[in-house]
Coordinates of C-alpha atoms in Angstrom, one line a residue:
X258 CA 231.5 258.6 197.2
X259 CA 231.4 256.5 194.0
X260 CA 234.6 254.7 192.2
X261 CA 234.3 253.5 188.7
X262 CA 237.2 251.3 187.4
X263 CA 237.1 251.2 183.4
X264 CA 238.9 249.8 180.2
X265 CA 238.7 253.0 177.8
X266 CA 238.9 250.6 174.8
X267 CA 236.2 248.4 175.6
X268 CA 232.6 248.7 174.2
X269 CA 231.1 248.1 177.9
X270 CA 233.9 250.4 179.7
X271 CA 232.9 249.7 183.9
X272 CA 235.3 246.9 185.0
X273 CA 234.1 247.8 188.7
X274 CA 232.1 250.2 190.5
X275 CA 231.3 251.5 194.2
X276 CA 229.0 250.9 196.0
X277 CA 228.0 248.0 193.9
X278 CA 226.1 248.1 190.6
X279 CA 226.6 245.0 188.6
X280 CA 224.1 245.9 186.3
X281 CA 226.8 248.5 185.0
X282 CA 229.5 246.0 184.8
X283 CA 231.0 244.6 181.9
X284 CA 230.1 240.9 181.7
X285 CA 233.2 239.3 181.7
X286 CA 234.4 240.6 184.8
X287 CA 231.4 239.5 186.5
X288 CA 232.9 237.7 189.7
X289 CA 236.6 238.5 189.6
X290 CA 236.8 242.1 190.6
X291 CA 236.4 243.7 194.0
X292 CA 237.9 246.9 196.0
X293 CA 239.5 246.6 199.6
X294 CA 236.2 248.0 201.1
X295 CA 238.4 248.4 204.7
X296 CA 241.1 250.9 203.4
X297 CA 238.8 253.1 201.4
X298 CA 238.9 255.4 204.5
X299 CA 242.5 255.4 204.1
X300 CA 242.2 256.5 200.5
X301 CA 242.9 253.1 199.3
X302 CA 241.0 252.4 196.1
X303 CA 243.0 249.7 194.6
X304 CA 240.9 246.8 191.9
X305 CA 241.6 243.8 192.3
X306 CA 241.1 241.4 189.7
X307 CA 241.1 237.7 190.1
X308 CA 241.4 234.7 188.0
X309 CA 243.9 237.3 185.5
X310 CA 243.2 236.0 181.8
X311 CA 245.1 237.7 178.8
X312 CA 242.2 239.5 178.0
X313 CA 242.7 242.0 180.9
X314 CA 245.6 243.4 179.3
X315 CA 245.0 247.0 178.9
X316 CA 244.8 250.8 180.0
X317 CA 242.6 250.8 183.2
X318 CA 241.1 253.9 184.4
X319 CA 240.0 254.7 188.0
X320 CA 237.9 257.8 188.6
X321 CA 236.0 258.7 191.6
X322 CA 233.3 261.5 190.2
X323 CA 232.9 263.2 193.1
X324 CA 236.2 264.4 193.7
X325 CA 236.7 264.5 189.5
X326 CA 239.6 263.1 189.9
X327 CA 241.0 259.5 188.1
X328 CA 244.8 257.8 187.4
X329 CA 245.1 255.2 184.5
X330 CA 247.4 252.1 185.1
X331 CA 248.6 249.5 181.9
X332 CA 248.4 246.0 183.0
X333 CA 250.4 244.1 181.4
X334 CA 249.6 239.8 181.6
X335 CA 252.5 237.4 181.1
X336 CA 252.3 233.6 182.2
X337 CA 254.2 235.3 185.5
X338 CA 250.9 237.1 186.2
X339 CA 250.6 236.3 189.8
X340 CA 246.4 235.4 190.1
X341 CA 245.3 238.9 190.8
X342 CA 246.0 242.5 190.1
X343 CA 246.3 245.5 192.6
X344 CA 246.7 248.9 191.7
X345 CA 247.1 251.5 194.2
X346 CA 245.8 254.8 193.4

């Protein structure tokens, strides 16, 4: 099974995907972006994103191909942002 995390508006779109393929990733998410690998059996696909910078702001898609099925989530950054981002899917 493969997940793709994406930001429709941006020119490089993959924020994250699974099983790894950082070639594929948008550079500056490089680092600061990783699944909960343990709960995937549980149908947990949650991103999370660490070291949150205003530039994250924005529509974020997940889709998992195989199942053609995605959800879309708006993260929103305010200097409240607590230092990472999960969405639960």
């Amino acid at each position: 099974m493969t997940v793709e995390w994406s930001r429709p508006d941006l020119d490089l779109r993959l924020v994250h995907v699974w099983p790894e393929r950082p070639e594929l990733q948008n550079p500056s998410y490089k680092g600061r972006t990783s699944l909960f690998i343990n709960e995937m059996k549980n149908g947990e696909l949650s991103l999370k994103i660490s070291r949150v910078k205003p530039s994250d702001e924005g529509k974020y898609r997940c889709f998992v191909p195989d199942l053609r099925k995605d959800s879309n989530v708006q993260l929103v950054v305010s200097k409240w942002m607590s230092k990472f981002f999960s969405f639960f899917y």
